[in-house]
Coordinates of C-alpha atoms in Angstrom, one line a residue:
M28 CA -70.0 -93.2 -17.2
S29 CA -71.4 -96.5 -18.5
P30 CA -70.5 -99.8 -20.3
Y31 CA -69.8 -99.3 -24.0
P32 CA -69.2 -101.9 -26.8
I33 CA -65.7 -101.6 -28.3
G34 CA -66.7 -102.4 -31.8
T35 CA -63.3 -101.7 -33.4
L36 CA -61.4 -104.4 -31.6
S37 CA -62.5 -107.9 -32.2
A38 CA -65.4 -110.3 -32.3
P39 CA -67.1 -111.2 -30.1
V40 CA -67.3 -107.5 -29.2
P41 CA -65.7 -106.7 -25.8
T42 CA -67.4 -104.2 -23.5
G43 CA -65.4 -101.3 -22.0
W44 CA -66.3 -98.3 -19.8
V45 CA -66.5 -94.8 -21.2
Y46 CA -67.3 -91.2 -20.2
E47 CA -70.5 -90.2 -21.9
I48 CA -70.0 -86.4 -22.3
C49 CA -72.7 -84.0 -23.3
A50 CA -74.0 -80.5 -22.4
R51 CA -76.3 -80.5 -19.5
P52 CA -79.0 -78.1 -20.6
E53 CA -81.2 -78.5 -17.5
R54 CA -80.8 -79.7 -13.9
G55 CA -81.9 -83.2 -13.4
L56 CA -80.6 -84.6 -16.7
E57 CA -78.8 -87.8 -15.5
R58 CA -77.9 -89.3 -18.8
C59 CA -76.8 -88.0 -22.2
P60 CA -79.5 -88.2 -24.9
P61 CA -78.7 -91.1 -27.4
E62 CA -78.3 -88.6 -30.2
A63 CA -75.7 -86.7 -28.2
N64 CA -73.5 -89.7 -27.4
A65 CA -70.4 -89.5 -29.5
N66 CA -67.9 -90.6 -26.8
Y67 CA -65.8 -93.6 -27.8
Y68 CA -63.4 -95.9 -26.0
G69 CA -60.5 -93.9 -27.4
G70 CA -61.3 -90.9 -25.3
T71 CA -62.7 -87.4 -25.6
R72 CA -60.9 -84.0 -25.6
L73 CA -62.1 -81.2 -23.3
A74 CA -60.8 -78.0 -24.9
L75 CA -60.5 -75.2 -22.3
L76 CA -58.8 -71.8 -22.0
A77 CA -56.9 -70.3 -19.1
G78 CA -59.5 -68.6 -16.9
D79 CA -62.3 -71.0 -17.7
T80 CA -64.4 -72.8 -15.2
L81 CA -65.0 -76.5 -15.8
R82 CA -68.3 -77.7 -14.3
I83 CA -68.9 -81.5 -14.3
H84 CA -72.0 -83.4 -13.2
L85 CA -70.6 -86.9 -12.7
V86 CA -73.1 -89.7 -12.8
N87 CA -72.1 -93.3 -12.0
L88 CA -73.8 -95.9 -14.2
L89 CA -71.0 -98.4 -14.0
P90 CA -71.6 -102.1 -13.4
P91 CA -70.0 -103.9 -10.4
A92 CA -66.2 -104.3 -10.5
I93 CA -66.3 -108.1 -10.5
H94 CA -62.6 -108.6 -11.4
A95 CA -61.2 -106.0 -9.0
K96 CA -58.2 -107.6 -7.3
H97 CA -58.3 -105.4 -4.2
A98 CA -62.1 -105.8 -3.6
I99 CA -61.4 -109.2 -1.9
E100 CA -59.0 -107.8 0.6
P101 CA -60.0 -107.2 4.2
G102 CA -62.0 -104.0 4.6
E103 CA -62.1 -103.3 0.8
A104 CA -65.3 -105.1 -0.2
F105 CA -66.9 -101.7 -1.0
L106 CA -64.7 -101.6 -4.1
S107 CA -66.8 -104.3 -5.8
R108 CA -69.6 -101.7 -5.9
N109 CA -67.3 -99.8 -8.4
P110 CA -67.3 -96.3 -6.9
T111 CA -65.6 -93.6 -9.0
N112 CA -64.6 -90.0 -9.1
V113 CA -62.7 -87.7 -11.6
H114 CA -59.2 -86.3 -11.4
T115 CA -57.9 -83.6 -13.8
H116 CA -54.4 -84.8 -14.1
G117 CA -51.7 -82.1 -14.3
L118 CA -54.0 -79.1 -13.9
L119 CA -52.9 -76.6 -11.3
V120 CA -56.3 -76.3 -9.7
S121 CA -57.9 -76.4 -6.2
P122 CA -58.8 -79.7 -4.6
H123 CA -61.4 -78.0 -2.4
G124 CA -64.4 -79.8 -0.8
P125 CA -67.9 -78.5 -0.5
T126 CA -68.8 -75.5 1.7
A127 CA -72.0 -73.9 2.9
D128 CA -71.9 -71.5 0.0
D129 CA -70.7 -74.0 -2.6
P130 CA -71.8 -77.7 -2.5
T131 CA -69.4 -78.7 -5.3
Y132 CA -66.0 -80.3 -5.2
G133 CA -62.7 -79.3 -6.9
D134 CA -60.1 -81.8 -8.1
N135 CA -60.7 -83.8 -4.9
V136 CA -59.8 -87.5 -5.0
F137 CA -61.3 -88.1 -1.5
V138 CA -64.9 -88.2 -2.8
L139 CA -66.4 -91.4 -4.2
T140 CA -69.6 -91.6 -6.2
F141 CA -71.5 -95.0 -6.1
N142 CA -74.1 -96.4 -8.5
P143 CA -77.2 -97.3 -6.4
A144 CA -77.9 -100.2 -8.7
N145 CA -74.8 -101.9 -7.4
G146 CA -76.0 -101.9 -3.8
V147 CA -75.6 -99.7 -0.8
P148 CA -71.9 -99.0 0.1
I149 CA -70.5 -101.4 2.7
V150 CA -69.4 -99.4 5.7
S151 CA -65.7 -100.0 6.4
P152 CA -62.9 -98.1 8.2
H153 CA -61.0 -98.4 4.9
M154 CA -63.6 -96.4 3.1
H155 CA -61.8 -93.2 3.9
S156 CA -63.5 -91.1 1.2
T157 CA -66.7 -89.1 1.3
A158 CA -69.4 -91.4 -0.2
R159 CA -72.1 -90.1 -2.5
M160 CA -74.8 -91.9 -4.3
R161 CA -75.3 -91.6 -8.1
S162 CA -73.9 -88.2 -8.8
T163 CA -71.4 -85.5 -7.7
D164 CA -70.9 -82.0 -9.0
Y165 CA -67.4 -80.5 -9.6
T166 CA -66.4 -76.9 -10.1
I167 CA -62.8 -76.6 -11.3
K168 CA -61.6 -73.1 -11.9
I169 CA -58.6 -72.8 -14.2
P170 CA -56.3 -70.0 -13.1
A171 CA -56.1 -67.1 -15.6
N172 CA -52.3 -67.6 -15.7
H173 CA -52.4 -71.4 -16.1
P174 CA -49.9 -72.7 -18.7
S175 CA -51.3 -73.7 -22.1
G176 CA -50.7 -77.4 -22.8
L177 CA -51.8 -81.0 -22.7
Y178 CA -53.4 -82.6 -19.6
W179 CA -55.9 -85.5 -19.1
F180 CA -58.7 -86.7 -16.9
H181 CA -59.3 -90.1 -15.3
P182 CA -60.9 -91.7 -12.2
H183 CA -58.8 -91.9 -9.0
A184 CA -60.7 -94.3 -6.8
H185 CA -58.0 -95.9 -4.8
G186 CA -58.0 -99.7 -5.2
I187 CA -59.7 -99.8 -8.6
S188 CA -58.1 -97.0 -10.5
L189 CA -56.3 -99.6 -12.7
N190 CA -59.5 -101.4 -13.5
Q191 CA -61.4 -98.3 -14.4
I192 CA -58.7 -96.7 -16.6
T193 CA -57.9 -100.0 -18.3
A194 CA -61.6 -100.5 -19.2
G195 CA -61.5 -97.1 -21.0
L196 CA -62.3 -94.3 -18.5
A197 CA -59.9 -91.6 -19.6
G198 CA -59.8 -88.5 -21.8
I199 CA -57.6 -85.5 -22.5
I200 CA -57.8 -81.8 -21.5
T201 CA -56.1 -79.1 -23.5
I202 CA -55.6 -75.5 -22.2
G203 CA -55.2 -73.0 -24.9
A204 CA -53.3 -74.1 -28.1
P205 CA -49.8 -74.9 -29.2
A206 CA -49.8 -71.5 -30.9
D207 CA -49.5 -70.0 -27.4
Y208 CA -45.9 -71.2 -27.2
V209 CA -44.8 -72.6 -30.6
C210 CA -43.6 -70.3 -33.4
A211 CA -44.1 -67.2 -31.3
D212 CA -41.5 -65.4 -33.4
P213 CA -42.7 -63.9 -36.8
A214 CA -40.3 -65.8 -39.0
C215 CA -41.4 -69.2 -37.7
R216 CA -45.1 -68.2 -37.6
E217 CA -45.0 -67.3 -41.3
R218 CA -43.5 -70.7 -42.3
A219 CA -45.7 -72.9 -40.1
D220 CA -48.9 -70.8 -39.8
H221 CA -51.3 -73.7 -40.4
L222 CA -49.4 -76.5 -38.8
P223 CA -51.8 -79.5 -38.4
I224 CA -52.2 -80.7 -34.8
R225 CA -52.9 -84.4 -34.0
H226 CA -54.0 -85.7 -30.6
L227 CA -52.9 -89.2 -29.9
I228 CA -54.3 -91.1 -26.8
L229 CA -52.4 -94.3 -26.0
K230 CA -54.7 -97.0 -24.5
D231 CA -54.1 -100.7 -24.2
S232 CA -56.7 -103.5 -23.6
Q233 CA -56.3 -107.2 -23.1
V234 CA -59.2 -109.1 -24.7
L235 CA -59.6 -112.8 -23.9
A236 CA -60.5 -115.4 -26.5
D237 CA -64.2 -115.2 -25.5
G238 CA -64.3 -111.4 -26.1
T239 CA -64.0 -110.4 -22.4
L240 CA -62.0 -107.3 -21.7
Q241 CA -59.6 -108.0 -18.9
D242 CA -59.6 -104.9 -16.7
Q243 CA -57.0 -106.3 -14.3
P244 CA -54.2 -106.6 -16.9
D245 CA -51.4 -109.1 -16.8
P246 CA -48.0 -107.8 -18.1
G247 CA -47.1 -111.4 -19.2
F248 CA -50.1 -111.7 -21.5
C249 CA -48.1 -111.6 -24.7
V250 CA -44.7 -112.8 -23.5
P251 CA -43.5 -115.8 -25.7
P252 CA -41.9 -118.8 -23.9
S253 CA -38.5 -117.6 -25.1
G254 CA -39.2 -114.0 -24.2
F255 CA -39.0 -111.1 -26.7
V256 CA -36.3 -108.9 -28.2
A257 CA -36.6 -105.2 -27.6
G258 CA -37.4 -103.5 -30.9
V259 CA -38.6 -106.7 -32.7
S260 CA -42.3 -106.2 -33.0
L261 CA -44.8 -108.8 -31.7
G262 CA -47.5 -107.4 -34.0
A263 CA -49.1 -104.5 -35.6
G264 CA -51.6 -102.8 -33.2
A265 CA -51.8 -106.0 -31.1
C266 CA -49.8 -109.0 -29.9
P267 CA -51.3 -112.5 -29.5
G268 CA -52.0 -113.9 -26.0
Q269 CA -49.6 -116.7 -24.8
D270 CA -50.0 -119.7 -22.6
Q271 CA -48.4 -118.7 -19.3
T272 CA -49.4 -121.8 -17.3
A273 CA -45.8 -123.2 -17.3
S274 CA -44.7 -120.2 -15.2
G275 CA -47.8 -120.3 -12.9
G276 CA -49.9 -117.9 -15.0
N277 CA -53.0 -118.2 -17.2
D278 CA -53.5 -119.5 -20.7
Y279 CA -54.2 -116.4 -22.9
T280 CA -54.2 -118.4 -26.2
G281 CA -56.7 -116.9 -28.6
G282 CA -56.7 -113.6 -26.9
H283 CA -55.1 -110.3 -28.0
W284 CA -53.5 -107.4 -26.2
F285 CA -54.5 -104.3 -28.2
F286 CA -52.4 -101.1 -28.2
T287 CA -54.5 -98.4 -29.6
L288 CA -54.2 -94.8 -30.8
N289 CA -57.5 -93.0 -30.1
G290 CA -59.1 -96.5 -29.8
Q291 CA -57.7 -97.7 -33.2
P292 CA -55.2 -100.6 -33.4
N293 CA -52.6 -100.2 -36.1
A294 CA -53.8 -96.8 -37.2
T295 CA -52.7 -95.2 -40.5
M296 CA -51.6 -91.5 -40.4
T297 CA -50.6 -89.3 -43.3
V298 CA -48.3 -86.2 -42.9
P299 CA -48.9 -84.5 -46.3
S300 CA -46.7 -81.5 -46.1
P301 CA -43.0 -80.9 -45.4
T302 CA -44.0 -78.4 -42.7
G303 CA -45.0 -81.6 -40.7
E304 CA -47.4 -81.9 -37.8
I305 CA -47.5 -81.4 -34.0
W306 CA -48.3 -84.6 -32.2
R307 CA -49.7 -84.3 -28.7
I308 CA -49.2 -87.7 -27.1
T309 CA -50.8 -89.0 -23.9
N310 CA -50.1 -92.3 -22.2
A311 CA -53.5 -93.0 -20.8
S312 CA -52.7 -96.6 -20.0
G313 CA -53.1 -97.9 -16.5
S314 CA -49.7 -99.4 -16.0
T315 CA -48.0 -99.8 -19.5
T316 CA -44.7 -98.2 -20.2
Y317 CA -44.1 -97.1 -23.8
D318 CA -40.7 -96.7 -25.3
L319 CA -41.7 -94.7 -28.4
N320 CA -39.9 -93.9 -31.6
L321 CA -40.7 -93.2 -35.2
Y322 CA -38.7 -95.7 -37.2
D323 CA -37.7 -95.2 -40.8
P324 CA -37.3 -98.7 -42.4
S325 CA -35.7 -97.4 -45.6
R326 CA -32.7 -96.0 -43.6
A327 CA -33.0 -98.5 -40.7
R328 CA -32.9 -95.7 -38.1
E329 CA -35.1 -93.8 -35.7
M330 CA -36.2 -90.4 -36.9
V331 CA -35.5 -87.2 -35.1
L332 CA -38.4 -85.5 -33.3
Q333 CA -38.4 -82.0 -31.8
I334 CA -39.8 -81.8 -28.2
L335 CA -42.2 -78.9 -27.7
S336 CA -43.5 -79.7 -24.2
I337 CA -43.5 -82.4 -21.5
D338 CA -46.4 -83.1 -19.1
G339 CA -48.4 -80.1 -20.4
V340 CA -45.7 -77.4 -20.0
S341 CA -43.7 -76.1 -22.9
V342 CA -39.9 -76.7 -22.6
A343 CA -37.8 -73.6 -21.8
P344 CA -34.6 -74.0 -23.9
V345 CA -31.4 -73.8 -21.9
P346 CA -28.2 -72.4 -23.7
G347 CA -25.2 -74.7 -23.9
L348 CA -27.0 -77.7 -22.4
S349 CA -25.1 -80.9 -22.9
Q350 CA -26.8 -84.2 -23.9
R351 CA -26.1 -85.7 -20.5
D352 CA -27.6 -82.7 -18.8
S353 CA -30.7 -82.9 -21.0
V354 CA -31.3 -86.5 -20.0
E355 CA -30.9 -85.6 -16.4
I356 CA -33.3 -82.6 -16.2
A357 CA -35.9 -84.5 -18.3
G358 CA -35.9 -87.3 -15.8
Q359 CA -34.7 -90.0 -18.2
K360 CA -37.9 -89.5 -20.3
L361 CA -35.9 -88.5 -23.4
T362 CA -33.0 -89.7 -25.5
P363 CA -31.8 -86.2 -26.7
V364 CA -29.7 -85.7 -29.9
R365 CA -28.4 -82.6 -31.4
C366 CA -31.1 -81.2 -33.8
P367 CA -29.9 -81.6 -37.4
G368 CA -29.1 -78.2 -38.9
L369 CA -28.4 -76.7 -35.5
A370 CA -24.7 -75.7 -35.2
P371 CA -23.0 -76.3 -31.9
G372 CA -22.9 -73.3 -29.6
R373 CA -25.4 -70.7 -28.3
H374 CA -28.0 -69.1 -30.5
G375 CA -28.9 -65.5 -29.9
D376 CA -32.6 -65.9 -29.4
R377 CA -33.7 -68.3 -26.6
I378 CA -36.9 -69.0 -28.6
A379 CA -34.7 -70.6 -31.3
E380 CA -32.9 -73.3 -29.1
P381 CA -34.7 -76.6 -29.7
L382 CA -34.6 -79.9 -27.9
C383 CA -34.6 -83.0 -30.2
V384 CA -34.9 -86.7 -29.4
T385 CA -35.1 -90.1 -31.0
R386 CA -36.9 -91.8 -28.2
L387 CA -39.7 -91.0 -25.7
H388 CA -39.7 -93.0 -22.5
M389 CA -43.4 -92.6 -21.5
M390 CA -44.5 -94.3 -18.3
P391 CA -48.2 -94.1 -17.4
S392 CA -49.6 -90.5 -17.3
T393 CA -46.7 -88.9 -19.2
R394 CA -47.6 -86.5 -22.0
A395 CA -45.3 -85.2 -24.7
E396 CA -45.7 -82.8 -27.6
V397 CA -43.4 -83.3 -30.6
W398 CA -43.0 -81.8 -34.1
V399 CA -42.9 -84.6 -36.7
T400 CA -41.8 -84.2 -40.3
Y401 CA -40.0 -86.2 -42.9
R402 CA -36.2 -86.0 -42.7
G403 CA -33.6 -86.7 -45.4
D404 CA -30.2 -88.4 -45.3
D405 CA -28.7 -85.5 -43.4
G406 CA -31.5 -85.7 -40.8
R407 CA -32.9 -82.3 -41.7
P408 CA -36.6 -81.7 -42.5
T409 CA -37.5 -82.0 -46.2
A410 CA -40.2 -83.5 -48.4
P411 CA -39.3 -86.8 -50.0
A412 CA -39.0 -87.0 -53.7
T413 CA -41.3 -89.9 -53.7
S414 CA -43.8 -91.1 -51.0
A415 CA -42.1 -92.4 -47.9
S416 CA -43.3 -94.3 -44.8
A417 CA -42.3 -94.8 -41.2
V418 CA -43.5 -96.9 -38.3
F419 CA -44.7 -95.3 -35.0
R420 CA -43.8 -98.0 -32.5
T421 CA -43.1 -98.9 -28.9
A422 CA -39.8 -100.8 -28.7
G423 CA -40.6 -102.7 -25.5
F424 CA -39.2 -102.0 -22.1
N425 CA -38.2 -104.0 -19.0
T426 CA -38.7 -102.2 -15.7
G427 CA -36.3 -104.3 -13.6
P428 CA -35.6 -107.7 -12.2
S429 CA -38.9 -107.9 -10.3
G430 CA -40.7 -105.6 -12.7
D431 CA -42.6 -106.0 -15.9
S432 CA -41.7 -106.6 -19.5
W433 CA -43.8 -104.3 -21.7
P434 CA -43.9 -105.7 -25.2
P435 CA -42.7 -104.2 -28.5
V436 CA -45.6 -103.4 -30.8
D437 CA -46.1 -101.3 -34.0
L438 CA -48.7 -98.7 -33.2
A439 CA -49.3 -96.9 -36.5
Q440 CA -48.1 -96.7 -40.1
V441 CA -47.1 -93.1 -41.0
H442 CA -47.0 -91.9 -44.6
F443 CA -45.3 -88.7 -45.7
G444 CA -46.4 -86.8 -48.8
A445 CA -44.0 -86.5 -51.8
A446 CA -42.7 -83.2 -53.1
P447 CA -44.1 -82.1 -56.5
G448 CA -41.4 -82.9 -59.0
A449 CA -38.2 -84.8 -58.6
Q450 CA -36.5 -82.3 -56.3
A451 CA -37.2 -82.6 -52.5
T452 CA -38.1 -79.3 -50.9
K453 CA -36.4 -77.9 -47.8
T454 CA -38.3 -76.6 -44.9
V455 CA -37.6 -74.9 -41.6
D456 CA -35.1 -76.9 -39.5
F457 CA -36.9 -76.5 -36.2
L458 CA -39.8 -74.7 -34.5
G459 CA -39.2 -71.9 -32.0
V460 CA -40.6 -72.6 -28.5
R461 CA -41.4 -70.0 -25.9
G462 CA -41.1 -72.2 -22.7
D463 CA -43.3 -71.9 -19.7
A464 CA -41.2 -74.2 -17.5
R465 CA -39.1 -71.4 -16.0
R466 CA -42.1 -69.2 -15.3
L467 CA -43.8 -72.0 -13.2
M468 CA -40.8 -72.1 -10.8
V469 CA -41.1 -68.3 -10.0
R470 CA -42.4 -67.8 -6.4
A471 CA -45.5 -65.9 -7.3
A472 CA -46.3 -67.5 -10.7
L473 CA -49.7 -68.9 -9.8
S474 CA -50.1 -67.7 -6.2
G475 CA -52.0 -64.5 -6.9
D476 CA -54.7 -66.2 -9.0
L477 CA -55.2 -68.9 -6.3
N478 CA -55.3 -66.7 -3.2
S479 CA -59.1 -66.6 -3.0
A480 CA -59.4 -70.4 -3.2
N481 CA -56.6 -70.8 -0.7
A482 CA -58.2 -68.4 1.8
A483 CA -61.3 -70.5 1.9
I484 CA -59.4 -73.4 3.4
G485 CA -58.7 -73.3 7.1
T486 CA -55.2 -73.2 8.6
D487 CA -53.6 -76.0 10.5
P488 CA -51.3 -75.4 13.5
N489 CA -49.7 -78.8 13.0
C490 CA -48.3 -77.7 9.6
H491 CA -44.8 -76.4 9.9
A492 CA -42.5 -75.1 7.2
L493 CA -39.2 -77.0 6.6
A494 CA -36.2 -75.3 8.3
P495 CA -33.8 -73.6 5.9
G496 CA -31.7 -76.1 4.0
H497 CA -33.9 -79.1 5.1
R498 CA -35.5 -81.4 2.6
R499 CA -37.8 -84.4 2.6
R500 CA -36.9 -87.9 1.6
I501 CA -39.5 -90.4 0.2
F502 CA -38.8 -94.1 0.1
F503 CA -40.5 -96.5 -2.5
N504 CA -40.5 -100.2 -1.7
V505 CA -42.5 -103.3 -0.7
P506 CA -43.6 -103.2 3.0
V507 CA -41.7 -105.8 5.0
D508 CA -44.9 -107.4 6.4
N509 CA -46.6 -107.6 2.9
P510 CA -44.3 -108.9 0.2
N511 CA -47.2 -108.7 -2.3
G512 CA -48.0 -105.0 -1.6
F513 CA -46.5 -101.6 -2.2
G514 CA -45.8 -98.7 0.1
L515 CA -44.0 -95.4 0.8
G516 CA -41.7 -94.3 3.6
Y517 CA -40.6 -90.9 4.8
E518 CA -38.0 -88.9 6.7
E519 CA -36.8 -85.3 7.0
L520 CA -33.1 -84.4 6.3
D521 CA -31.2 -81.5 7.8
S522 CA -29.0 -79.1 6.0
R523 CA -26.1 -81.6 6.1
S524 CA -28.3 -84.4 4.6
R525 CA -28.6 -86.2 7.9
P526 CA -32.0 -87.7 9.0
V527 CA -33.8 -85.6 11.5
P528 CA -34.5 -87.7 14.7
G529 CA -38.1 -88.6 15.2
T530 CA -39.2 -88.0 11.6
F531 CA -38.6 -91.5 10.1
Q532 CA -41.6 -93.5 8.9
D533 CA -41.0 -97.0 7.6
V534 CA -42.3 -98.1 4.2
A535 CA -46.0 -98.8 4.7
P536 CA -49.2 -98.9 2.5
F537 CA -51.5 -95.9 2.0
D538 CA -53.0 -94.5 5.2
P539 CA -55.8 -92.2 4.0
M540 CA -56.6 -90.8 7.4
R541 CA -53.2 -89.3 8.2
P542 CA -51.2 -86.9 6.1
T543 CA -47.6 -87.9 5.8
V544 CA -46.5 -84.3 4.8
C545 CA -48.1 -81.1 6.1
L546 CA -46.8 -77.6 5.2
P547 CA -48.1 -74.0 5.1
L548 CA -47.8 -71.6 2.2
G549 CA -45.7 -68.5 2.4
A550 CA -46.8 -65.1 3.7
G551 CA -49.8 -63.8 1.8
N552 CA -50.3 -67.4 0.5
T553 CA -47.3 -67.1 -1.9
S554 CA -45.8 -70.3 -3.1
V555 CA -43.2 -72.3 -1.1
K556 CA -40.5 -74.3 -2.7
E557 CA -39.4 -77.6 -1.1
V558 CA -36.7 -80.0 -2.2
W559 CA -37.6 -83.7 -2.1
E560 CA -35.3 -86.7 -2.5
L561 CA -37.0 -89.7 -4.1
I562 CA -35.4 -93.0 -3.2
N563 CA -36.6 -96.2 -5.0
L564 CA -35.4 -99.2 -3.0
A565 CA -37.3 -101.7 -5.1
S566 CA -35.9 -104.0 -7.8
E567 CA -38.4 -102.5 -10.3
D568 CA -39.0 -99.0 -11.6
H569 CA -41.6 -96.7 -10.2
N570 CA -43.2 -93.5 -11.5
F571 CA -43.5 -90.7 -8.9
H572 CA -46.5 -88.3 -9.5
I573 CA -47.8 -85.6 -7.2
H574 CA -51.1 -83.7 -7.6
Q575 CA -51.6 -80.0 -7.8
V576 CA -48.0 -79.1 -8.7
H577 CA -45.4 -79.3 -11.4
F578 CA -41.8 -79.8 -10.3
R579 CA -38.3 -79.6 -11.8
L580 CA -35.4 -82.1 -11.4
V581 CA -32.4 -80.8 -9.5
S582 CA -29.2 -81.9 -11.3
A583 CA -26.3 -83.6 -9.5
A584 CA -24.1 -80.7 -10.7
E585 CA -26.4 -78.2 -9.1
L586 CA -26.7 -80.2 -5.9
D587 CA -22.9 -80.5 -5.3
G588 CA -22.3 -76.9 -6.4
T589 CA -20.1 -77.6 -9.3
R590 CA -22.4 -75.9 -11.8
V591 CA -24.3 -72.6 -11.7
P592 CA -27.8 -73.5 -10.5
S593 CA -31.3 -73.3 -11.9
R594 CA -31.1 -70.2 -14.0
V595 CA -28.6 -71.9 -16.3
L596 CA -29.3 -75.6 -15.9
G597 CA -32.2 -76.8 -14.0
D598 CA -35.5 -75.2 -15.0
G599 CA -35.8 -75.9 -18.7
V600 CA -38.2 -78.7 -18.1
T601 CA -41.0 -79.2 -15.5
M602 CA -43.1 -82.3 -15.1
D603 CA -45.8 -83.9 -12.9
S604 CA -44.3 -87.4 -13.0
V605 CA -40.8 -88.8 -13.1
P606 CA -39.4 -92.3 -13.6
L607 CA -37.5 -93.8 -10.6
E608 CA -34.9 -96.4 -11.7
H609 CA -34.7 -99.7 -9.8
T610 CA -31.8 -100.5 -7.5
D611 CA -28.6 -102.4 -8.3
G612 CA -28.8 -105.2 -5.9
F613 CA -31.7 -106.1 -3.6
C614 CA -32.8 -104.2 -0.5
S615 CA -35.7 -105.4 1.5
T616 CA -35.6 -102.5 4.1
V617 CA -34.4 -99.0 4.4
D618 CA -31.7 -100.2 6.8
D619 CA -30.4 -102.5 4.0
W620 CA -29.9 -99.4 1.9
R621 CA -28.2 -97.5 4.6
R622 CA -25.8 -100.4 5.0
G623 CA -25.0 -100.4 1.3
V624 CA -26.7 -103.7 0.5
C625 CA -28.0 -102.1 -2.7
T626 CA -27.3 -99.0 -4.8
A627 CA -30.2 -96.7 -5.4
H628 CA -30.5 -94.0 -8.0
P629 CA -32.2 -91.0 -6.3
A630 CA -34.1 -88.3 -8.1
I631 CA -34.0 -84.8 -6.4
V632 CA -36.9 -82.5 -7.2
E633 CA -37.8 -78.9 -6.4
I634 CA -41.5 -78.4 -5.9
P635 CA -43.2 -75.0 -5.8
F636 CA -46.4 -75.5 -3.7
A637 CA -49.0 -72.8 -4.4
I638 CA -52.3 -74.6 -3.9
A639 CA -53.8 -75.3 -0.5
G640 CA -55.8 -78.4 0.2
D641 CA -55.4 -82.2 0.8
F642 CA -54.2 -84.2 -2.1
V643 CA -51.8 -87.1 -2.8
Y644 CA -48.5 -88.3 -4.2
H645 CA -48.0 -91.8 -5.5
C646 CA -46.6 -94.1 -8.1
H647 CA -48.5 -93.7 -11.3
I648 CA -48.1 -97.3 -12.3
L649 CA -51.7 -97.9 -11.1
E650 CA -51.1 -101.5 -10.1
H651 CA -48.7 -100.0 -7.5
E652 CA -50.9 -97.1 -6.5
D653 CA -53.9 -99.4 -6.0
G654 CA -51.7 -101.7 -4.0
G655 CA -50.7 -99.0 -1.5
M656 CA -47.9 -96.9 -3.0
M657 CA -49.6 -93.5 -2.2
A658 CA -49.6 -91.0 0.6
R659 CA -51.7 -88.0 1.6
I660 CA -50.2 -84.5 1.7
R661 CA -51.8 -81.4 3.3
V662 CA -51.0 -77.8 2.3
R663 CA -52.5 -75.0 4.3
P664 CA -52.8 -71.3 3.8
S665 CA -50.3 -69.1 5.7
P666 CA -51.3 -68.4 9.3

């Protein structure tokens, strides 16, 4: 990793941070040869297959983190040295540490690599991680039965994750290919055999008038004095900086907030064929929420998109699913609509039951794969008689009374190829999807392939399984003693949803030395399912993410027993992050919530734990994570 000029943005040229990625032909190579460096701010894709082993030699060449907000806090001065690591977000892989036989790390966020040129690390009780100088080696084994899909990689150095990702340190990982789960049936395969695939990495950068890239971003950078209207664009690819001094902020006049696709602001994309394209979209921004749609200005409407996967796992279609249920099991990430050309009622083949949307609500870290094609007056795919265009845009989104207002910006101009002759050509109405979501929730789905890795991790007598019917409750809020910080709380609930005495932990910032949750795997290291209740008590939205697993949302109907459970309703979608809506009313404490001072909107998730090790769960708005909204979890092999 090193500084890199972002030549496509503006003059004077800002400097970002990128991963320089190249083959390491011999031990001792600490920098990519100049001729091998083709790694830009927009991001790099690592194309892997299930069963592969990803080996990374991570070298830290970053400059000091001079703008890091948390480096000036008590005990956090070591952050100014800009230590880093790498996290393979969404991959179901081991977080192992080094052993006598293997000195490498897995997807372990508790190791930090320092650049010696920035000075010797400052010893601090807050420096909880293993410190290494200059380089660290990682060995990440992808299970042979890992789902094909879209994932990403980024640094996870607590306290400066936002700075490093905002400056450009992020790329994507793909396992397998969409052909592994899209158009698996022969009829669909024949019609869409050579469907183009487009990878779109969303990154945003605030560049000041003097060309400085601001790696501690300000959500108010572009907000006009009168505010903005959702859906009314503030610019194409960027919005102009505003003077915020009247509200106690900074003057950003002359600067620009760039919203890029693969590093390009206001990109142009052409979809030449009525068979359309698959777009694989990753929100690789540090804190920005995107409210995405493809807008057809000629009809003044948002175009229909077919969802193929969410957070790297293909969607398993569910027969007879209502629109309300679809919103619920997808965690408010989608605005589902009935797919044009799909008659109401059940279709005989589960592969042929699509999920369509007009909007993608993508908080940081979310991935979505969609099928994009031109659609006529009836909403069905066709080729336009003459060339047609649409705007790929984010409509803007407000995350609550004390949250952030993310601006509306046009991201790209999309052109659709015209049909030869005057008559528009029809094409297939939707693509068949063979979903992996249901398979991931099966007890032994990944356990067998991870048993050897799990066995290498020692047991812990302090880890106890939840009693039957019990679940965990996680609170998200501001700590009472730190109104400018963020934290998590915890308690266990019994089978009647009553708090178990002695388990309550009040909302507090990240304590890296103590796991909040500890649990053993099942007999023979098989996976163990737990139910967690996520309670956001804040007056702004949060974004729950947990490492080393994918989970499903439990619907209200399933929870109260009024609907047949998971096999019919709940396991069509799995994810590794879920938006948590802000409260109605204001609660400063958990006791306020218990007394009904505010109304929360809980999310209930079922998590199949199959991977042993220490990892974390947190809010993936990185301003919040760096500020303390994270906790350590420990999973141990069965005794």
